[in-house]
Coordinates of C-alpha atoms in Angstrom, one line a residue:
Chain A
M207 CA 160.8 88.5 56.2
T208 CA 159.7 92.1 56.8
S209 CA 157.1 92.1 54.1
P210 CA 154.8 89.4 55.5
I211 CA 154.9 91.1 58.9
V212 CA 154.1 94.5 57.5
F213 CA 151.4 92.9 55.3
G214 CA 150.0 91.1 58.3
R215 CA 149.8 94.3 60.4
I216 CA 148.1 96.2 57.6
A217 CA 145.7 93.2 57.1
S218 CA 144.8 93.1 60.8
W219 CA 144.4 96.9 60.9
W220 CA 142.1 96.7 57.9
L221 CA 140.1 93.8 59.4
T222 CA 139.7 95.5 62.8
P223 CA 136.6 94.0 64.5
M224 CA 133.7 96.5 64.6
P225 CA 130.1 96.1 65.8
A226 CA 127.4 94.9 63.4
T227 CA 125.3 97.8 64.5
R228 CA 127.9 100.3 63.3
L229 CA 127.9 98.9 59.8
G230 CA 124.1 98.7 60.0
G231 CA 124.1 102.5 60.8
V232 CA 126.3 103.2 57.8
R233 CA 123.8 101.2 55.6
I234 CA 120.8 103.2 57.0
A235 CA 122.6 106.5 56.5
C236 CA 123.4 105.6 52.8
G237 CA 120.0 104.3 52.1
T238 CA 118.2 107.2 53.8
Y239 CA 120.1 109.7 51.7
A240 CA 119.5 107.8 48.5
L241 CA 115.7 107.7 49.1
C242 CA 115.6 111.4 50.2
Y243 CA 117.4 112.3 47.0
L244 CA 115.3 110.0 44.6
L245 CA 111.8 110.4 45.9
P246 CA 111.3 114.2 45.6
R247 CA 112.9 114.1 42.1
C248 CA 110.5 111.6 40.6
N249 CA 109.2 114.2 38.1
M250 CA 112.6 115.5 37.2
F251 CA 113.8 111.9 36.4
H252 CA 110.6 111.3 34.4
E253 CA 111.1 114.5 32.3
L254 CA 114.9 114.1 31.9
W255 CA 114.8 110.9 29.9
R256 CA 112.0 112.3 27.7
T257 CA 114.2 115.2 26.5
D258 CA 116.0 115.3 23.2
A259 CA 118.0 112.1 22.6
D260 CA 120.8 114.2 21.0
L261 CA 121.7 115.5 24.5
F262 CA 122.5 111.9 25.7
D263 CA 126.2 111.4 26.3
P264 CA 126.6 108.1 28.1
V265 CA 128.7 107.7 31.2
G266 CA 129.3 104.9 33.7
M267 CA 126.9 102.0 33.3
A268 CA 125.0 103.8 30.5
R269 CA 128.0 103.3 28.2
L270 CA 127.1 99.6 28.0
L271 CA 123.7 100.5 26.6
P272 CA 123.1 100.5 22.8
G273 CA 121.7 104.0 23.1
V274 CA 118.8 105.9 24.7
L275 CA 116.3 103.5 26.3
P276 CA 112.5 103.8 26.0
P277 CA 111.4 106.1 28.9
G278 CA 109.1 103.4 30.2
I279 CA 112.1 101.1 31.0
M280 CA 113.8 103.9 32.9
D281 CA 110.7 104.7 34.8
T282 CA 110.6 101.0 35.9
V283 CA 114.3 101.2 36.8
Y284 CA 113.6 104.3 38.9
W285 CA 110.8 102.6 40.8
L286 CA 112.7 99.4 41.3
T287 CA 115.6 101.4 42.7
V288 CA 113.3 103.1 45.1
L289 CA 111.7 99.8 46.2
T290 CA 115.0 98.0 46.7
G291 CA 116.3 101.2 48.4
V292 CA 113.5 100.9 51.0
F293 CA 114.5 97.2 51.5
F294 CA 118.2 98.2 51.7
T295 CA 117.5 100.9 54.3
L296 CA 115.3 98.7 56.4
G297 CA 117.8 95.8 56.0
F298 CA 115.0 93.5 54.8
K299 CA 115.9 90.5 52.4
H300 CA 119.3 92.1 52.3
R301 CA 121.0 89.2 50.4
I302 CA 118.9 90.0 47.4
A303 CA 117.9 93.6 47.9
G304 CA 121.3 94.8 48.9
P305 CA 123.3 94.0 45.7
L306 CA 120.3 94.7 43.6
F307 CA 120.0 98.2 45.0
G308 CA 123.7 98.9 44.5
L309 CA 123.4 97.9 40.9
L310 CA 120.2 99.7 40.2
L311 CA 121.4 102.9 41.8
F312 CA 124.5 102.8 39.7
T313 CA 122.4 102.3 36.6
L314 CA 119.9 105.0 37.4
L315 CA 122.5 107.7 38.3
S316 CA 124.7 106.8 35.4
Y317 CA 121.7 107.3 33.1
R318 CA 120.8 110.5 34.9
N319 CA 124.3 111.9 34.5
S320 CA 124.4 110.9 30.8
W321 CA 121.8 113.6 30.2
S322 CA 123.7 116.5 31.7
M323 CA 127.1 116.3 33.4
I324 CA 128.8 114.2 36.0
L325 CA 127.5 115.2 39.4
H326 CA 130.5 114.3 41.5
M327 CA 128.5 114.3 44.7
H328 CA 127.0 111.0 43.8
N329 CA 130.2 109.1 42.9
A330 CA 130.8 108.1 46.5
L331 CA 127.1 107.4 47.0
V332 CA 127.0 104.8 44.3
I333 CA 130.2 103.1 45.5
H334 CA 129.0 103.2 49.1
A335 CA 125.7 101.5 48.1
M336 CA 127.5 98.8 46.2
I337 CA 129.9 98.0 49.0
L338 CA 127.2 98.0 51.6
G339 CA 124.9 96.0 49.3
I340 CA 127.3 93.1 49.0
S341 CA 128.6 93.2 52.6
R342 CA 126.9 91.9 55.7
S343 CA 125.6 95.3 56.6
A344 CA 122.1 94.0 57.6
D345 CA 123.4 91.9 60.4
G346 CA 122.7 94.7 62.8
W347 CA 120.0 97.4 63.0
S348 CA 117.8 95.8 60.4
V349 CA 114.6 93.9 59.9
D350 CA 116.6 90.8 59.0
A351 CA 118.4 91.0 62.3
A352 CA 115.2 91.5 64.3
L353 CA 113.6 88.5 62.6
Y354 CA 116.7 86.4 63.3
R355 CA 116.6 87.3 67.0
R356 CA 112.9 86.5 67.0
R357 CA 113.7 83.0 65.8
G358 CA 116.0 82.7 68.8
G359 CA 119.2 83.7 67.0
V360 CA 122.0 85.5 69.0
P361 CA 122.7 89.1 68.0
P362 CA 126.2 89.3 66.5
G363 CA 128.9 91.2 68.3
S364 CA 132.0 92.8 66.9
S365 CA 133.8 91.1 64.0
W366 CA 136.3 91.8 61.3
R367 CA 133.4 91.0 58.9
Y368 CA 131.8 94.3 59.9
G369 CA 135.1 96.1 60.1
W370 CA 136.4 96.0 56.6
P371 CA 133.3 97.3 54.8
I372 CA 133.4 100.3 57.2
M373 CA 137.0 100.8 56.4
L374 CA 136.4 100.5 52.7
V375 CA 133.4 102.9 52.7
G376 CA 135.7 105.4 54.6
A377 CA 138.4 104.9 52.1
V378 CA 136.0 105.6 49.2
T379 CA 135.1 108.9 50.8
I380 CA 138.7 109.8 51.5
I381 CA 140.0 108.9 48.0
A382 CA 137.5 111.3 46.4
Y383 CA 138.9 114.2 48.4
F384 CA 142.5 113.1 47.8
L385 CA 142.0 112.8 44.0
S386 CA 140.3 116.2 44.1
G387 CA 143.4 117.7 45.8
V388 CA 145.8 116.0 43.3
A389 CA 143.7 117.4 40.4
K390 CA 144.2 120.9 41.8
L391 CA 147.9 120.3 42.2
A392 CA 148.2 119.0 38.7
C393 CA 146.2 121.9 37.1
P394 CA 148.1 124.7 35.4
E395 CA 148.2 126.8 38.6
G396 CA 149.7 124.0 40.6
L397 CA 150.7 125.0 44.1
D398 CA 149.6 128.6 43.2
W399 CA 146.0 127.3 43.4
A400 CA 146.3 127.6 47.1
A401 CA 146.8 131.4 46.7
G402 CA 143.1 131.6 46.1
E403 CA 142.9 133.6 42.9
A404 CA 141.9 130.6 40.8
L405 CA 139.3 129.7 43.3
R406 CA 138.0 133.2 43.4
S407 CA 137.6 133.4 39.7
Q408 CA 136.0 129.9 39.6
I409 CA 133.5 131.0 42.3
A410 CA 132.8 134.3 40.5
V411 CA 132.0 132.5 37.2
N412 CA 129.7 130.1 39.1
A413 CA 128.0 133.0 40.8
I414 CA 127.3 134.7 37.5
R415 CA 125.8 131.5 36.1
Y416 CA 123.5 131.1 39.2
D417 CA 122.5 134.8 39.0
I418 CA 121.6 134.5 35.3
L419 CA 120.0 131.1 35.2
E420 CA 118.4 130.9 38.6
G421 CA 118.0 134.6 39.4
E422 CA 120.0 134.3 42.6
S423 CA 123.6 133.9 43.6
A424 CA 125.2 132.5 46.7
P425 CA 124.3 134.5 49.8
L426 CA 127.8 135.3 50.9
F427 CA 129.7 135.6 47.7
Q428 CA 128.8 139.3 46.9
T429 CA 130.0 140.2 50.4
I430 CA 133.4 138.4 50.3
Y431 CA 134.3 138.8 46.6
Q432 CA 136.4 141.9 47.3
H433 CA 138.3 140.3 50.2
K434 CA 141.1 138.4 48.5
A435 CA 142.8 137.3 51.7
L436 CA 139.7 135.2 52.5
F437 CA 140.2 133.2 49.2
W438 CA 143.8 132.7 50.1
G439 CA 142.7 131.1 53.4
M440 CA 140.1 129.0 51.6
G441 CA 142.7 127.8 49.1
I442 CA 145.1 126.7 51.8
G443 CA 142.4 125.1 53.8
T444 CA 141.1 123.2 50.8
F445 CA 144.6 121.8 50.1
V446 CA 145.1 120.8 53.7
L447 CA 141.8 119.0 53.9
E448 CA 142.1 117.3 50.6
L449 CA 145.8 116.3 50.4
G450 CA 146.1 115.6 54.2
V451 CA 143.0 113.3 54.1
P452 CA 144.9 109.9 54.1
L453 CA 145.7 110.6 57.8
A454 CA 141.9 110.5 58.5
L455 CA 141.9 106.8 57.6
L456 CA 145.0 105.9 59.7
N457 CA 143.7 107.4 62.9
R458 CA 140.0 107.1 63.9
R459 CA 140.0 110.3 66.0
L460 CA 141.6 112.3 63.2
G461 CA 139.0 110.8 60.9
V462 CA 136.2 112.2 63.1
I463 CA 137.9 115.7 63.2
W464 CA 138.4 115.6 59.4
A465 CA 134.8 114.5 58.8
I466 CA 133.5 117.4 60.9
M467 CA 135.8 119.9 59.1
V468 CA 135.0 118.8 55.6
F469 CA 131.3 118.7 56.5
G470 CA 131.7 122.4 57.4
M471 CA 133.6 123.0 54.2
H472 CA 130.7 121.8 52.1
W473 CA 128.3 124.1 53.9
G474 CA 130.8 126.9 53.4
I475 CA 130.9 126.0 49.7
F476 CA 127.1 126.3 49.7
F477 CA 127.0 129.7 51.3
V478 CA 129.8 131.1 49.2
M479 CA 129.1 129.4 45.9
G480 CA 125.6 128.2 46.1
I481 CA 126.7 124.7 45.1
K482 CA 124.9 121.9 46.9
F483 CA 126.9 118.8 47.4
R484 CA 123.8 117.2 48.9
Y485 CA 125.2 113.8 50.1
Q486 CA 128.2 115.6 51.7
M487 CA 126.0 118.4 53.2
S488 CA 123.7 115.9 54.8
G489 CA 126.7 114.6 56.7
L490 CA 125.5 111.0 56.0
T491 CA 128.5 110.3 53.7
Y492 CA 130.8 110.5 56.7
A493 CA 128.8 108.0 58.9
S494 CA 131.6 105.4 58.6
F495 CA 134.0 107.7 60.6
F496 CA 131.8 107.7 63.7
D497 CA 131.0 105.1 66.4
L498 CA 127.3 105.2 65.4
E499 CA 126.3 102.5 67.9
K500 CA 127.5 104.7 70.8
M501 CA 125.9 107.8 69.4
A502 CA 122.6 106.1 69.0
C503 CA 122.8 104.6 72.5
P504 CA 124.0 107.3 74.9
K505 CA 124.4 106.2 78.5
T506 CA 121.3 107.7 80.0
P507 CA 119.0 105.5 82.2
L508 CA 116.1 106.0 79.7
A509 CA 118.3 105.0 76.7
A510 CA 119.7 102.0 78.6
A511 CA 116.1 100.9 79.4
L512 CA 115.0 101.4 75.8
R513 CA 118.1 99.4 74.5
K514 CA 117.3 96.6 76.9
F515 CA 113.7 96.6 75.7
A516 CA 114.8 96.5 72.1
L517 CA 117.3 93.7 72.6
N518 CA 115.2 91.4 74.8
G519 CA 111.8 92.3 73.3
K520 CA 110.2 91.7 76.7
A521 CA 111.9 93.9 79.3
S522 CA 109.6 96.6 80.5
L523 CA 110.5 100.2 81.1
A524 CA 109.1 99.9 84.6
N525 CA 112.5 100.1 86.2
Y526 CA 113.2 103.5 84.7
Chain B
M196 CA 139.1 77.9 60.1
V197 CA 139.9 77.4 56.5
R198 CA 136.7 79.1 55.5
E199 CA 137.6 82.1 57.7
I200 CA 141.0 82.4 56.1
V201 CA 139.5 82.4 52.6
E202 CA 136.9 85.0 53.7
R203 CA 139.6 87.2 55.1
R204 CA 141.7 87.0 52.0
S205 CA 138.6 87.7 49.8
A206 CA 137.8 90.8 51.9
I207 CA 141.4 92.1 51.5
T208 CA 141.6 91.3 47.8
F209 CA 138.2 93.0 47.2
S210 CA 139.4 96.1 49.1
I211 CA 142.7 96.3 47.3
V212 CA 140.9 96.0 43.9
T213 CA 138.4 98.6 44.9
V214 CA 141.0 101.1 46.1
A215 CA 143.1 100.5 42.9
L216 CA 140.1 101.1 40.7
L217 CA 139.3 104.3 42.6
L218 CA 142.8 105.6 42.2
F219 CA 143.1 104.6 38.6
P220 CA 141.6 107.8 37.1
I221 CA 144.4 109.8 38.7
R222 CA 146.3 109.3 35.4
H223 CA 143.9 111.6 33.6
N224 CA 145.6 114.6 35.3
W225 CA 148.5 114.1 33.0
L226 CA 146.8 113.0 29.8
A227 CA 146.6 115.4 26.8
Q228 CA 142.8 114.8 26.6
P229 CA 141.6 113.8 30.0
K230 CA 138.1 112.3 30.3
D231 CA 136.0 112.3 33.4
G232 CA 134.0 109.2 34.4
F233 CA 131.3 108.0 36.7
P234 CA 131.6 106.8 39.4
L235 CA 135.3 106.5 38.8
S236 CA 136.5 110.1 38.5
Y237 CA 139.7 112.2 38.8
Y238 CA 137.6 115.0 40.3
P239 CA 138.6 117.9 38.1
M240 CA 136.2 120.4 39.8
F241 CA 137.6 123.9 40.2
T242 CA 140.7 123.2 38.2
S243 CA 140.0 124.8 34.8
T244 CA 141.6 128.2 34.3
R245 CA 139.2 131.1 34.1
G246 CA 139.8 134.2 32.1
E247 CA 138.5 137.7 32.8
I248 CA 135.6 137.0 30.4
T249 CA 133.1 134.2 30.9
T250 CA 130.6 133.0 28.2
L251 CA 127.1 131.7 28.9
H252 CA 124.6 130.2 26.5
H253 CA 121.1 130.9 27.8
V254 CA 117.7 132.3 27.0
V255 CA 116.5 135.9 27.4
G256 CA 113.0 137.2 27.2
I257 CA 112.4 140.5 25.2
T258 CA 109.8 142.7 26.8
H259 CA 107.3 145.1 25.2
N260 CA 109.7 148.0 25.4
G261 CA 112.7 146.0 24.0
E262 CA 114.5 145.3 27.2
S263 CA 115.9 141.8 27.8
V264 CA 115.4 139.8 31.0
N265 CA 117.2 136.5 31.8
V266 CA 114.8 133.6 31.6
P267 CA 115.3 131.1 34.5
G268 CA 116.8 127.8 33.4
K269 CA 113.8 125.8 34.6
Y270 CA 111.9 126.9 31.5
A271 CA 114.7 125.4 29.3
G272 CA 114.8 121.9 30.7
P273 CA 114.7 119.6 33.8
G274 CA 117.4 119.3 36.4
G275 CA 119.6 121.7 38.3
M276 CA 121.4 124.8 37.1
N277 CA 124.4 123.0 35.7
T278 CA 122.4 120.3 34.0
V279 CA 120.3 122.9 32.2
R280 CA 123.4 125.1 31.4
R281 CA 125.1 122.1 29.7
Q282 CA 122.0 121.2 27.8
M283 CA 121.6 124.8 26.5
R284 CA 125.3 124.9 25.4
K285 CA 124.9 121.6 23.6
M286 CA 121.8 122.7 21.8
Y287 CA 123.3 126.0 20.9
H288 CA 126.4 124.4 19.3
G289 CA 124.4 121.5 17.9
G290 CA 122.3 123.7 15.7
Q291 CA 119.2 123.3 17.9
A292 CA 118.9 126.9 19.1
A293 CA 115.6 127.3 17.3
E294 CA 114.2 124.2 18.9
L295 CA 115.3 125.5 22.3
A296 CA 113.7 128.9 21.7
K297 CA 110.5 127.2 20.7
R298 CA 110.4 125.0 23.7
V299 CA 111.0 127.9 26.1
A300 CA 108.4 130.0 24.3
E301 CA 105.8 127.3 24.8
R302 CA 106.6 127.0 28.5
L303 CA 106.5 130.7 29.0
N304 CA 103.1 131.1 27.3
G305 CA 100.8 132.4 30.0
S306 CA 103.3 131.8 32.8
S307 CA 103.6 134.2 35.8
F308 CA 107.2 135.1 34.6
T309 CA 105.8 136.3 31.3
E310 CA 103.0 138.3 32.9
R311 CA 105.4 139.8 35.4
H312 CA 108.1 140.9 32.9
K313 CA 105.7 141.4 29.9
V314 CA 107.8 139.1 27.7
V315 CA 106.7 139.0 24.1
R316 CA 109.6 137.2 22.5
V317 CA 112.4 134.8 23.6
E318 CA 116.0 134.7 22.2
V319 CA 118.6 132.0 22.5
V320 CA 121.8 133.8 23.1
K321 CA 125.5 133.5 23.7
S322 CA 126.6 136.2 26.2
N323 CA 130.0 137.3 27.3
Y324 CA 130.4 138.8 30.7
T325 CA 133.4 140.5 32.3
I326 CA 133.8 139.2 35.8
K327 CA 135.2 142.4 37.4
R328 CA 132.5 144.5 35.7
Y329 CA 129.8 142.2 36.7
F330 CA 130.7 142.4 40.4
D331 CA 131.1 146.2 40.1
G332 CA 127.4 146.2 39.5
E333 CA 127.3 146.3 35.6
T334 CA 125.5 143.0 35.1
G335 CA 124.8 143.3 31.4
P336 CA 126.9 141.4 28.9
V337 CA 129.8 143.0 27.1
S338 CA 128.8 141.2 23.9
R339 CA 125.9 139.0 22.8
E340 CA 125.1 136.8 19.8
V341 CA 121.5 135.8 19.0
A342 CA 121.1 132.3 17.6
A343 CA 117.3 132.0 17.5
S344 CA 114.3 134.1 18.2
V345 CA 110.6 133.0 18.7
K346 CA 107.6 135.2 19.4
L347 CA 105.3 134.1 22.2
A348 CA 101.9 132.9 21.1
K349 CA 100.1 134.4 24.1
R350 CA 101.5 137.8 24.7
P351 CA 100.7 139.7 27.9
A352 CA 98.8 142.9 27.9
P353 CA 101.2 145.9 27.8

């Protein structure tokens, strides 16, 4: 008897109604990051799959391939990903462009990682894009929604249909950190990892690599290397943020606090280690933890007038 | 009404399957030979044990007067630092060190790096560094093995 009640409560929590615009905001955040990552790296992608085929070690979607593809095919995949990425971000023809973008991004980044190593910063990006691509994330803040309104359609309000994808995108983000925490706990150091010595030596090795291969190491590392207590603090802090992360999904306010802290952690990693977790450092990966529709529409008279203008398409700003 | 129930159940089922798939790689933490994946990973970053000595496969330039300078990874291949580092290690161990040296030498020919450092030859090397020594200011390797060496076609004026 208890099980159905518990399951019902979990289901209604997971299917909490949320505004279409919030999900639309999460879609825009994901798409914007993907385009900002892909476009400036056009030449890098182009060169990468023209390097020695012996370096190809397939991961993800690339494991389904018979081997290295002709570079021209991958160039096409790259440009199709960019094109569908633009449609995805704008929320235009989402029923087709959304799933297609998720699939193409998965293919492209799998292939990219197959030439080097798994860049963990993009695991969440790919899964976010696939979830947002197949969900109704273009019902708000999109070209599709604007065209629908123009044809006389009523803008959708809050619904569980917009709630569960936001919850799931948040869960994807959270699980990555949780698994990362478990991996540290399961490594030979175990709980001692929190003492900071393992982290310190990891960062030191990384700093040497950057120094030798890029001619520069992280700005702060040279300064803090001698201060072991700082690494102890970083070790404890990392464990708390990674293993305590499930709480961020259970309580929305805790989720916001966690997102801000972990965003700061990634910038800290950059300053100390020089490692750029770009999706995380952009902050866009944490969009699902925030009430984006409220952030985008603060309650100022000008914002209210603009919102009215945007919704009605005819109201003037004269009253402002 | 029926359609909404079906949709709700589909959303929950899809969510459960996704979460289960994401958690599935956790088992690799306890496998004898764990393997990371994409995009389903067990996130083993910062978990491998580091000793006092770290090894790096890279390329150095040899100057007119015999000194060695570290050649930036961008001359070895495309991608970020870790991408290039992995590629160099693979090539070193895959018997392609000579090919790597040749590629870097071609890219260094006439480059500003070559002019600035007066590089006349490149070497693909495996260097061992002691962490403590390195951060005490002695940034040279404690030992180094040369796998391949190629002279630059266009040598800078001494």
